[in-house]
PDB file of C-alpha atoms in Angstrom:
ATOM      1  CA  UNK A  27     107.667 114.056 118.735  1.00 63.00           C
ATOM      2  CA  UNK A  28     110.696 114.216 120.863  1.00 75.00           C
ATOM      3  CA  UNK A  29     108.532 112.870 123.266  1.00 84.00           C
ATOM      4  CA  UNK A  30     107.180 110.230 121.421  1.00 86.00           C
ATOM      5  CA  UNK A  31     111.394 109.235 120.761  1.00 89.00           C
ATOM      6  CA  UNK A  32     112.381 109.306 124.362  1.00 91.00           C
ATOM      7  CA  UNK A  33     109.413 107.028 125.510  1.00 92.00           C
ATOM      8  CA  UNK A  34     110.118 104.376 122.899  1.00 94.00           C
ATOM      9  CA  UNK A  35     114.052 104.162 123.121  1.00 93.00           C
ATOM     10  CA  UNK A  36     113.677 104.436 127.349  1.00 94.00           C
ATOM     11  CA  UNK A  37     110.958 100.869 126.926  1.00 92.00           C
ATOM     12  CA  UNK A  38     113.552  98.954 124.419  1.00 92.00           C
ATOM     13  CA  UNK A  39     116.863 100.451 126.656  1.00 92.00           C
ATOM     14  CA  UNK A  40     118.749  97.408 127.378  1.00 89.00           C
ATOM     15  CA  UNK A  41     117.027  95.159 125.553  1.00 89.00           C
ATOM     16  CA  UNK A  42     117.622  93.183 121.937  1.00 89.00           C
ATOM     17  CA  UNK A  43     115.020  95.781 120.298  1.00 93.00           C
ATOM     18  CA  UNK A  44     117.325  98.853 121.174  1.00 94.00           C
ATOM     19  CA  UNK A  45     119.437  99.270 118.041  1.00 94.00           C
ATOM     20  CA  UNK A  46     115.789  98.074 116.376  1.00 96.00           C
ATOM     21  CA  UNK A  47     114.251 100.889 117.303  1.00 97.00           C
ATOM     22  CA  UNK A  48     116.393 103.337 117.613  1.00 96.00           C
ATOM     23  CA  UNK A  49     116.741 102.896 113.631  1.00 97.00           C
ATOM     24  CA  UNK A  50     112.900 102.489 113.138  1.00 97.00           C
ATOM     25  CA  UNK A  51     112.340 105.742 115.123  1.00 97.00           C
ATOM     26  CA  UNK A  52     114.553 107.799 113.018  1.00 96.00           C
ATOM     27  CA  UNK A  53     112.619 106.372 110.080  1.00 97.00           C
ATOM     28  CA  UNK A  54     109.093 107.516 111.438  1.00 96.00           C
ATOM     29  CA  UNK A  55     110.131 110.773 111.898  1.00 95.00           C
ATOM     30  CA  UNK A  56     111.877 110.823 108.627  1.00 95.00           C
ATOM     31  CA  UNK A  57     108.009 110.396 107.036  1.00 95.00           C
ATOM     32  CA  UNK A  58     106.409 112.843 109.300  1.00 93.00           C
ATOM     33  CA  UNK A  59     108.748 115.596 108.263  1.00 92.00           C
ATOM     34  CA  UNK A  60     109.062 114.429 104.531  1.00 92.00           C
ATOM     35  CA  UNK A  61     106.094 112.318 104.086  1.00 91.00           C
ATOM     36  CA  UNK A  62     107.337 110.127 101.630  1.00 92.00           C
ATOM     37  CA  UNK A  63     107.986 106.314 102.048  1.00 94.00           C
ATOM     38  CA  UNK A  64     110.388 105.242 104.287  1.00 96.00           C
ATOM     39  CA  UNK A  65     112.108 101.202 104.303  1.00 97.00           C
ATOM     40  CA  UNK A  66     113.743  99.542 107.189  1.00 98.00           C
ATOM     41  CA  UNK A  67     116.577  96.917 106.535  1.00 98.00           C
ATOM     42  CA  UNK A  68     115.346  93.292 107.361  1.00 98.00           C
ATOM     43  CA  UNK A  69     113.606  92.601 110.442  1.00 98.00           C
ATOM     44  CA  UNK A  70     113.437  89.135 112.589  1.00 95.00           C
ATOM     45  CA  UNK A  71     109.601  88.537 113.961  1.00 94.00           C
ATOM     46  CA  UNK A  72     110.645  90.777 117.185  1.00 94.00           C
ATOM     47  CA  UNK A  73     111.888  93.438 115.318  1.00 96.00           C
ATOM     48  CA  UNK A  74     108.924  93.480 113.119  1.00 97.00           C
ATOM     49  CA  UNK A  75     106.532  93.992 116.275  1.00 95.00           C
ATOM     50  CA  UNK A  76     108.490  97.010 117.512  1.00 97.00           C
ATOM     51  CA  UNK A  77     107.958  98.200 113.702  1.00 97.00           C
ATOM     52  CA  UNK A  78     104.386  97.914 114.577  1.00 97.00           C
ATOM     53  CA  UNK A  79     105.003  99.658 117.886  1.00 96.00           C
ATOM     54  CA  UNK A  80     106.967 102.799 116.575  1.00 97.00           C
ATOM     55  CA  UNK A  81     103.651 103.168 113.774  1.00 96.00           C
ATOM     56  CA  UNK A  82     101.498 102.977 116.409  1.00 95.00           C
ATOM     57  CA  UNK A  83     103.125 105.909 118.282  1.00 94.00           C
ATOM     58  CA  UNK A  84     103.312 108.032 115.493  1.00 92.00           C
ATOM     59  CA  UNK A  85     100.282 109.692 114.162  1.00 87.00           C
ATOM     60  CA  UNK A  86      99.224 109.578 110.398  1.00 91.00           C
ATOM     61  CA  UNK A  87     102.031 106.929 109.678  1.00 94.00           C
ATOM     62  CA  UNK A  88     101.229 102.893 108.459  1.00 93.00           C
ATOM     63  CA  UNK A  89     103.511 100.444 108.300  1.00 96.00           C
ATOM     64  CA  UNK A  90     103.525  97.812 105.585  1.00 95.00           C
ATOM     65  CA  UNK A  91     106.113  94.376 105.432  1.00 97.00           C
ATOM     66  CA  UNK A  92     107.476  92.263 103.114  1.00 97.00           C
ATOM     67  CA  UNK A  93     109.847  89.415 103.042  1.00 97.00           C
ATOM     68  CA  UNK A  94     110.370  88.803  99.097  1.00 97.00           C
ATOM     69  CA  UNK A  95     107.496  85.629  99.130  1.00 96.00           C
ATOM     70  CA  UNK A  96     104.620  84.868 101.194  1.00 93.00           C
ATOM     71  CA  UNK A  97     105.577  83.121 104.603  1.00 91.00           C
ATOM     72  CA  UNK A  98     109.155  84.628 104.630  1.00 95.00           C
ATOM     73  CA  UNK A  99     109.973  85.229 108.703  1.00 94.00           C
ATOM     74  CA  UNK A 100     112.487  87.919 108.011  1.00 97.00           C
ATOM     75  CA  UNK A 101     110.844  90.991 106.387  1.00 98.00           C
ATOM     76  CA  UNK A 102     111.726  94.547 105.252  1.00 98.00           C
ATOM     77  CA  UNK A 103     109.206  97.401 106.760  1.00 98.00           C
ATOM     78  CA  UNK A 104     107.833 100.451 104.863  1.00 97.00           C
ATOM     79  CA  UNK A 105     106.734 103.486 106.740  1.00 96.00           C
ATOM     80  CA  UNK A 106     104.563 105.172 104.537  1.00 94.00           C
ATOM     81  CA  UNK A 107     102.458 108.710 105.591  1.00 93.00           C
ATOM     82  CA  UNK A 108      98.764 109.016 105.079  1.00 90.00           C
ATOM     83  CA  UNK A 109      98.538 112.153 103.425  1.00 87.00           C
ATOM     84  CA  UNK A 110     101.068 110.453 100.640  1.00 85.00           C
ATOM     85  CA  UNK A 111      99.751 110.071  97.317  1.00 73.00           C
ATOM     86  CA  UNK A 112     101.618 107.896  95.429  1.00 71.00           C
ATOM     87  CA  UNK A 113     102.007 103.976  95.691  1.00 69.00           C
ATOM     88  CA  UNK A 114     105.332 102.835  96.958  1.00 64.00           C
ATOM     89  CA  UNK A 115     105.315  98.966  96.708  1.00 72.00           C
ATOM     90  CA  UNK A 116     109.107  98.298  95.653  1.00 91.00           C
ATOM     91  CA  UNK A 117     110.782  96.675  98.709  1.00 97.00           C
ATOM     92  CA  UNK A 118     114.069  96.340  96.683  1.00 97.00           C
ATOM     93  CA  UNK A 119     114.648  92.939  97.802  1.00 98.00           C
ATOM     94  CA  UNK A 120     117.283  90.867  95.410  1.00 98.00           C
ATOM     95  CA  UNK A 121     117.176  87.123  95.678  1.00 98.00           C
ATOM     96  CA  UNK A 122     119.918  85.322  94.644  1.00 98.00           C
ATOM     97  CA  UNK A 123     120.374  81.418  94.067  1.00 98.00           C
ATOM     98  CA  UNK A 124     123.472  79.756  94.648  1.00 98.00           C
ATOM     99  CA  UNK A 125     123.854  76.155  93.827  1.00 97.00           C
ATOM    100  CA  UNK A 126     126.813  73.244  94.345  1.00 96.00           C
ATOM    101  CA  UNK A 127     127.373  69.882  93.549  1.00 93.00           C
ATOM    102  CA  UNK A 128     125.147  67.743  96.673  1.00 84.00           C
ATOM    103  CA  UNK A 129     126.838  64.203  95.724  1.00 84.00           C
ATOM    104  CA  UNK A 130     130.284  66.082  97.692  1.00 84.00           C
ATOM    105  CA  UNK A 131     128.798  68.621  99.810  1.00 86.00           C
ATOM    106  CA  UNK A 132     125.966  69.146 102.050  1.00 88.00           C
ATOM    107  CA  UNK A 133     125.774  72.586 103.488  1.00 94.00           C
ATOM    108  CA  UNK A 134     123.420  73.810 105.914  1.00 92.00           C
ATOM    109  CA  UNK A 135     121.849  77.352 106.572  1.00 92.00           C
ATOM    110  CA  UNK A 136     124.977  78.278 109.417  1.00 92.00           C
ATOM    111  CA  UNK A 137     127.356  77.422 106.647  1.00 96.00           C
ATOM    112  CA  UNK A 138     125.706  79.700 103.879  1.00 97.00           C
ATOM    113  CA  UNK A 139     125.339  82.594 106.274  1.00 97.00           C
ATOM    114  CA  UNK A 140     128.610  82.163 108.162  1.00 96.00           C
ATOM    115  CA  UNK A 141     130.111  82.667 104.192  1.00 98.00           C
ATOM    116  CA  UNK A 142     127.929  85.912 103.893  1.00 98.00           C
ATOM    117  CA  UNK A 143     129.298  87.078 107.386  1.00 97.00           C
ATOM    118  CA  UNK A 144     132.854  86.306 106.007  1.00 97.00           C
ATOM    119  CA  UNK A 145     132.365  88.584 103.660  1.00 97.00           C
ATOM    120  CA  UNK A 146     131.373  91.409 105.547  1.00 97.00           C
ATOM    121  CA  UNK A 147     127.506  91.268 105.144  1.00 96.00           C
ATOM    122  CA  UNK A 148     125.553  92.897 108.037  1.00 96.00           C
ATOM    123  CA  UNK A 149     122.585  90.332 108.802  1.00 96.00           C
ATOM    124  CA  UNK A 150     119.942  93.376 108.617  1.00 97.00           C
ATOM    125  CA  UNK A 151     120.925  93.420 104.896  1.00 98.00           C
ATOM    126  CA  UNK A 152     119.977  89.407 104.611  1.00 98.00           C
ATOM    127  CA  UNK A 153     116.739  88.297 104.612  1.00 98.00           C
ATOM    128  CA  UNK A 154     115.164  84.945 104.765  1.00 97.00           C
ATOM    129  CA  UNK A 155     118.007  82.226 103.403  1.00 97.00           C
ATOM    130  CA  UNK A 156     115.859  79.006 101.719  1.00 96.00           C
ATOM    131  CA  UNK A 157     117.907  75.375 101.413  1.00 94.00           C
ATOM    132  CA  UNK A 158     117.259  72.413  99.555  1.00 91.00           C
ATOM    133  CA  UNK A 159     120.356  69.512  99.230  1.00 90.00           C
ATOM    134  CA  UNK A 160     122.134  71.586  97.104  1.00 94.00           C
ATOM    135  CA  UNK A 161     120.948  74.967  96.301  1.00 96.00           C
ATOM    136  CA  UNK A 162     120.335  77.923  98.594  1.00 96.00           C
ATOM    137  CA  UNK A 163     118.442  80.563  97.599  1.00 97.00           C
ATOM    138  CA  UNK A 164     119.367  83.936  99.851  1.00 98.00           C
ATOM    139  CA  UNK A 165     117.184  86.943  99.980  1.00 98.00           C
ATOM    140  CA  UNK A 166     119.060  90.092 100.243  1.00 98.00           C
ATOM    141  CA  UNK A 167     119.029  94.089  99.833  1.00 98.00           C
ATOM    142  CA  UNK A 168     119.089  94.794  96.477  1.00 98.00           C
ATOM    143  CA  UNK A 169     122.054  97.050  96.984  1.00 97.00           C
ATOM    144  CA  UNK A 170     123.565  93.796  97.725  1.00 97.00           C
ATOM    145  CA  UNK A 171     123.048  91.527  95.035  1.00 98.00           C
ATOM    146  CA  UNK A 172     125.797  92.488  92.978  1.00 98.00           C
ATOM    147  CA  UNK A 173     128.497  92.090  95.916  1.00 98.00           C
ATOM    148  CA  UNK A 174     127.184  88.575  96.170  1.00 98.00           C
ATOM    149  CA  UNK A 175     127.045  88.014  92.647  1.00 98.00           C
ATOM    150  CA  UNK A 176     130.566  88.470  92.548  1.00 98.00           C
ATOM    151  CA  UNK A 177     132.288  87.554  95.159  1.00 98.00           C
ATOM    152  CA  UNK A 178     130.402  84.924  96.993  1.00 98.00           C
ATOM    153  CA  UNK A 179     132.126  81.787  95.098  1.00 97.00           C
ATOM    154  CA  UNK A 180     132.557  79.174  98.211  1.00 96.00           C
ATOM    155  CA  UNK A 181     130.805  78.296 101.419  1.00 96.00           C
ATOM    156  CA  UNK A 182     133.275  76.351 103.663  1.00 92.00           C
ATOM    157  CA  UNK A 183     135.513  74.703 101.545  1.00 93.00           C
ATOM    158  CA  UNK A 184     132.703  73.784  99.215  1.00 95.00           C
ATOM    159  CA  UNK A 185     132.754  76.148  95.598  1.00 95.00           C
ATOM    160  CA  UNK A 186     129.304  77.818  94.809  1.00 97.00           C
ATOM    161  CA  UNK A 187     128.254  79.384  91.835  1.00 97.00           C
ATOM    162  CA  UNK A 188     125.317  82.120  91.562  1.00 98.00           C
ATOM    163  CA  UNK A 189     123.088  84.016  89.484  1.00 98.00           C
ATOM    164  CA  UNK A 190     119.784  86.266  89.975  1.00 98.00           C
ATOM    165  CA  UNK A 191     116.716  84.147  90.538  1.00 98.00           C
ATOM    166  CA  UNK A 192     112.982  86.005  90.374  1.00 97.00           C
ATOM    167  CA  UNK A 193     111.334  85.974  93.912  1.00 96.00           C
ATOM    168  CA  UNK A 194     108.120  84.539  91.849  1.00 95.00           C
ATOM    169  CA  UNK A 195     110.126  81.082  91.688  1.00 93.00           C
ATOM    170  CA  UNK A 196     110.380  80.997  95.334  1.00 95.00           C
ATOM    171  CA  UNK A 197     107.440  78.787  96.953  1.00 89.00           C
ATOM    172  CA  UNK A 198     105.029  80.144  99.249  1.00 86.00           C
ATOM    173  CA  UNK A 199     105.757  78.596 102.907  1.00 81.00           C
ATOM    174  CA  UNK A 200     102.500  76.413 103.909  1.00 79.00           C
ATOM    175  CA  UNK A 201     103.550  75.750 107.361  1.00 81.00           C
ATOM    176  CA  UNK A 202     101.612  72.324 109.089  1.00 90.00           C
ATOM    177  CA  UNK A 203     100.600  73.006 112.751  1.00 95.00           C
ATOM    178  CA  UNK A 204     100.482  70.110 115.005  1.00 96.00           C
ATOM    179  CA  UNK A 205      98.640  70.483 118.616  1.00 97.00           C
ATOM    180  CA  UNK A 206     100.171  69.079 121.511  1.00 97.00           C
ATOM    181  CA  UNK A 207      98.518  68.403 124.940  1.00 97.00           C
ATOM    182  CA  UNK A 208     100.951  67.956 127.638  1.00 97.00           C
ATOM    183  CA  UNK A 209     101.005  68.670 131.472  1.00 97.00           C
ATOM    184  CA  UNK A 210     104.169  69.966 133.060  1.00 97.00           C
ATOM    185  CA  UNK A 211     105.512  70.289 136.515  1.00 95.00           C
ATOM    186  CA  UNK A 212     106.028  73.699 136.174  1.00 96.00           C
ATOM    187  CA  UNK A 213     106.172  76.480 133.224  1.00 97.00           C
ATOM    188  CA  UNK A 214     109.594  76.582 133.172  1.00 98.00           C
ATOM    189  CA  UNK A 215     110.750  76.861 129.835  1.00 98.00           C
ATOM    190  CA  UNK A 216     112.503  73.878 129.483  1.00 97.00           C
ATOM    191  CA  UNK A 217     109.525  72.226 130.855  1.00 97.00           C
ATOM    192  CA  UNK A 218     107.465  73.619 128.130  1.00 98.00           C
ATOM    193  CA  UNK A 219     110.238  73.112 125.323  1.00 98.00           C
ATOM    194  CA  UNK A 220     110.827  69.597 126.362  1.00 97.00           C
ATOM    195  CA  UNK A 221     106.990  68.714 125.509  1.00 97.00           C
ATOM    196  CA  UNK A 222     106.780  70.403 122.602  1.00 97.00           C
ATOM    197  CA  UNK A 223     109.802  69.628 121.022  1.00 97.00           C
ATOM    198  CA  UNK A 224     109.553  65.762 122.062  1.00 96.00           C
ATOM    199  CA  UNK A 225     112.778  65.755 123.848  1.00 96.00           C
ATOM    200  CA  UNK A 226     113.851  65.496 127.657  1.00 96.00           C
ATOM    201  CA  UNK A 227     113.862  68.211 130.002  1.00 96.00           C
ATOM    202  CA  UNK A 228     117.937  67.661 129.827  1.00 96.00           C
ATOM    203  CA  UNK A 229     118.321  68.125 126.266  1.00 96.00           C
ATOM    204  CA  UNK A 230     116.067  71.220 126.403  1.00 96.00           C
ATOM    205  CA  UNK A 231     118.409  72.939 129.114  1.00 96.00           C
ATOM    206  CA  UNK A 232     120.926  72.250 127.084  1.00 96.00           C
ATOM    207  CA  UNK A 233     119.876  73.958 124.139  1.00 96.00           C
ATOM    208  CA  UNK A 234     119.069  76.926 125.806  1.00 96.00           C
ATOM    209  CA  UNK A 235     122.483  76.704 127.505  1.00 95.00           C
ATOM    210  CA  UNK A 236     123.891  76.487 124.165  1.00 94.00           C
ATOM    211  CA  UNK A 237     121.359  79.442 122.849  1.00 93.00           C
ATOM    212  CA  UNK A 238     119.788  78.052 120.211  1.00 94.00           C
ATOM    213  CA  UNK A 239     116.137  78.571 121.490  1.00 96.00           C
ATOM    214  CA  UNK A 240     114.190  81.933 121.421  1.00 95.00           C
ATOM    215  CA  UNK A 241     111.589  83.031 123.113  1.00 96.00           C
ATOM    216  CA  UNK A 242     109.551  85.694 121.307  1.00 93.00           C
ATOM    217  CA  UNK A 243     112.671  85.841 119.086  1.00 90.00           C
ATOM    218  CA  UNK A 244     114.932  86.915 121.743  1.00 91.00           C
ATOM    219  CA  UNK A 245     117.824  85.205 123.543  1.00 91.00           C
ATOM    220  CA  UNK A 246     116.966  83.059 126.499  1.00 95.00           C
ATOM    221  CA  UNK A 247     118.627  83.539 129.765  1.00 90.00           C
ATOM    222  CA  UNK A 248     117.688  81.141 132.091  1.00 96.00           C
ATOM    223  CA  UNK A 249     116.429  77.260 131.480  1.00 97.00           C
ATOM    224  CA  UNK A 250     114.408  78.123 134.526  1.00 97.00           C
ATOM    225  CA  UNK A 251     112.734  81.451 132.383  1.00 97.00           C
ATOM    226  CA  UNK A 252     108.768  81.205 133.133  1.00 97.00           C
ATOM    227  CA  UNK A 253     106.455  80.897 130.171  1.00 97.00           C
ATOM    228  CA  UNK A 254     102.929  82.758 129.665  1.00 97.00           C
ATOM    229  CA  UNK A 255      99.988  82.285 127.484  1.00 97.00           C
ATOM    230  CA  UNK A 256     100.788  83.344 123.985  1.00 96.00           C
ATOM    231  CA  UNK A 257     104.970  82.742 124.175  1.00 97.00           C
ATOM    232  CA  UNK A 258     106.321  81.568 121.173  1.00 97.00           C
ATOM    233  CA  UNK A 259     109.279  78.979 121.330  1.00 97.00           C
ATOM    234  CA  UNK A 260     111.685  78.803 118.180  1.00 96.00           C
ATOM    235  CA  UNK A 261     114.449  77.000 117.101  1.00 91.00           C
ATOM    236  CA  UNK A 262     116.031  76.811 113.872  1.00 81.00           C
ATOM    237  CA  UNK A 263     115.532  73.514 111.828  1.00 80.00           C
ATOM    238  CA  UNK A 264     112.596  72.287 114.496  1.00 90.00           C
ATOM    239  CA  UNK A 265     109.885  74.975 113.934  1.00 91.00           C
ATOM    240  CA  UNK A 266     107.808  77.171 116.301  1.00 95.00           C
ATOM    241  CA  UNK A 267     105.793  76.056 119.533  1.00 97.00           C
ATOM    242  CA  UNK A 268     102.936  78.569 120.218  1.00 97.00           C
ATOM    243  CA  UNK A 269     101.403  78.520 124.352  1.00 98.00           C
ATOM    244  CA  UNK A 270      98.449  78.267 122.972  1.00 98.00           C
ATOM    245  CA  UNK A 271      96.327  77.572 125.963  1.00 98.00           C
ATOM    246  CA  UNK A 272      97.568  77.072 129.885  1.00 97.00           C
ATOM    247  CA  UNK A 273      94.453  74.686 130.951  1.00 96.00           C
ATOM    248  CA  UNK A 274      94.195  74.793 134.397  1.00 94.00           C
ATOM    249  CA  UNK A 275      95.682  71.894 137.124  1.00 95.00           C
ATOM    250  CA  UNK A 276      95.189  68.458 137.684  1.00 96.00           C
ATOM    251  CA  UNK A 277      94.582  66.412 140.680  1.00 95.00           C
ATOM    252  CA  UNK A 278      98.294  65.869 141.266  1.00 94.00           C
ATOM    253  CA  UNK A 279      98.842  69.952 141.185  1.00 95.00           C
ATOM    254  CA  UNK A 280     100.803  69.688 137.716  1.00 97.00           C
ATOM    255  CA  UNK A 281      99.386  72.246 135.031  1.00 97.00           C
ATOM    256  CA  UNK A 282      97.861  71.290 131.604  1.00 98.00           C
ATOM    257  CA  UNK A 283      99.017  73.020 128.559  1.00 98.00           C
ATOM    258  CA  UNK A 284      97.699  73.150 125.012  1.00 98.00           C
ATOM    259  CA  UNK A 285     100.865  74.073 122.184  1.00 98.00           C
ATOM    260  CA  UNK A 286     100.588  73.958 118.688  1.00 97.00           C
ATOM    261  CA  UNK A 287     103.800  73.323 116.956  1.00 97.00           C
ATOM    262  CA  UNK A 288     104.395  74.828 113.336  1.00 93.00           C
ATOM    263  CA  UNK A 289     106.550  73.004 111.056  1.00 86.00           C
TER     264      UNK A 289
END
């Protein structure tokens, strides 16, 4: 086991994943000693697949995730043991809907959150957070819920009010998927970004600069980053953009790419 441990913390060492799985470790081993269930705080798409990694290094232990509705990108994990005998299906997941007046305000998903960080939240406690013109509806830790309930009462300067919604009213997300055939001068990720997000090759090393794209849901360092079959491009508010296919070259040396871009 200890070997197991040293392996997995040495791969993530210096990376986004480390406090990740340094947490999810601790939790595997928990179940092997205990075997009983065993839930992880929320998890972004990256910390998800190291989930997957730590069950896959342990033997006799599954892994199991859920978000609080179909779709939901950030997800809770349960370790559960083989040999256990119960069912353990309560992800304790709270989602709570806050609402304010849209004719005065219009709040966006860096406001909401920025209020939860304000008051002292710790984002692996916050799931998915879901926005129409004036309601948010914010998936949490159930351990949380009440906090919110009574103390989250503005975002900004704008006043909220809030109450306990069921996570049955929240809609499934049906995301479309658009496929884009491009050919770039290189796959650069700004190259690649740029066609798939419809923008110049400017604009795209600016938003990198300016870290709001992700690649495999980490940070990006470089505009100049190269991209592989299978990446996946995100940025918040303008979907994903799977490398779905690199084609081959053209005449003119530049290289055909096929994305598909979730909205």
């Amino acid at each position: 086991m200890a070997e197991q441990k040293e392996k997995l913390l040495r791969f993530y060492k210096g990376t986004e994943g480390e406090k990740a799985v340094t947490q999810l470790v601790d939790l595997a081993e928990a179940v092997q000693r205990t075997q009983r269930p065993r839930l992880s705080p929320f998890l972004d798409p990256f910390g998800q697949e190291i989930a997957e990694t730590v069950a896959a290094n342990y033997g006799g232990i599954r892994v199991s995730f859920d978000g609080g509705y179909h779709g939901a990108e950030r997800a809770r994990a349960m370790y559960m043991h083989e040999d256990f005998a119960g069912t353990a299906t309560n992800y304790d997941i709270a989602c709570i809907a806050v609402s304010w007046n849209g004719q005065f305000a219009r709040l966006g998903h860096r406001d909401v959150l920025g209020a939860l960080m304000g008051l002292g939240m710790e984002r692996d406690r916050l799931g998915d957070i879901l926005l129409t013109a004036d309601t948010a509806r914010i998936l949490c830790d159930e351990k949380m819920a009440e906090y919110l309930l009574a103390n989250l009462t503005q975002v900004g300067s704008v006043g909220v009010q809030c109450e306990r919604a069921l996570l049955s009213s929240i809609t499934p997300k049906e995301e479309r998927c658009k496929e884009i055939r491009a050919t770039v001068a290189s796959l650069r990720i700004d190259s690649i970004a740029a066609s798939g997000y419809g923008c110049s090759r400017s604009r795209a090393a600016a938003d990198i600069e300016a870290d709001k794209l992700r690649l495999n849901w980490q940070h990006v360092k470089s505009a100049s980053t190269a991209i592989k079959e299978g990446d996946v491009l995100s940025m918040h508010g303008r979907g994903r953009i799977e490398v779905a296919e690199i084609c081959g070259k053209t005449k003119k040396g530049r290289t055909v790419i096929l994305l598909k871009r979730y909205f």
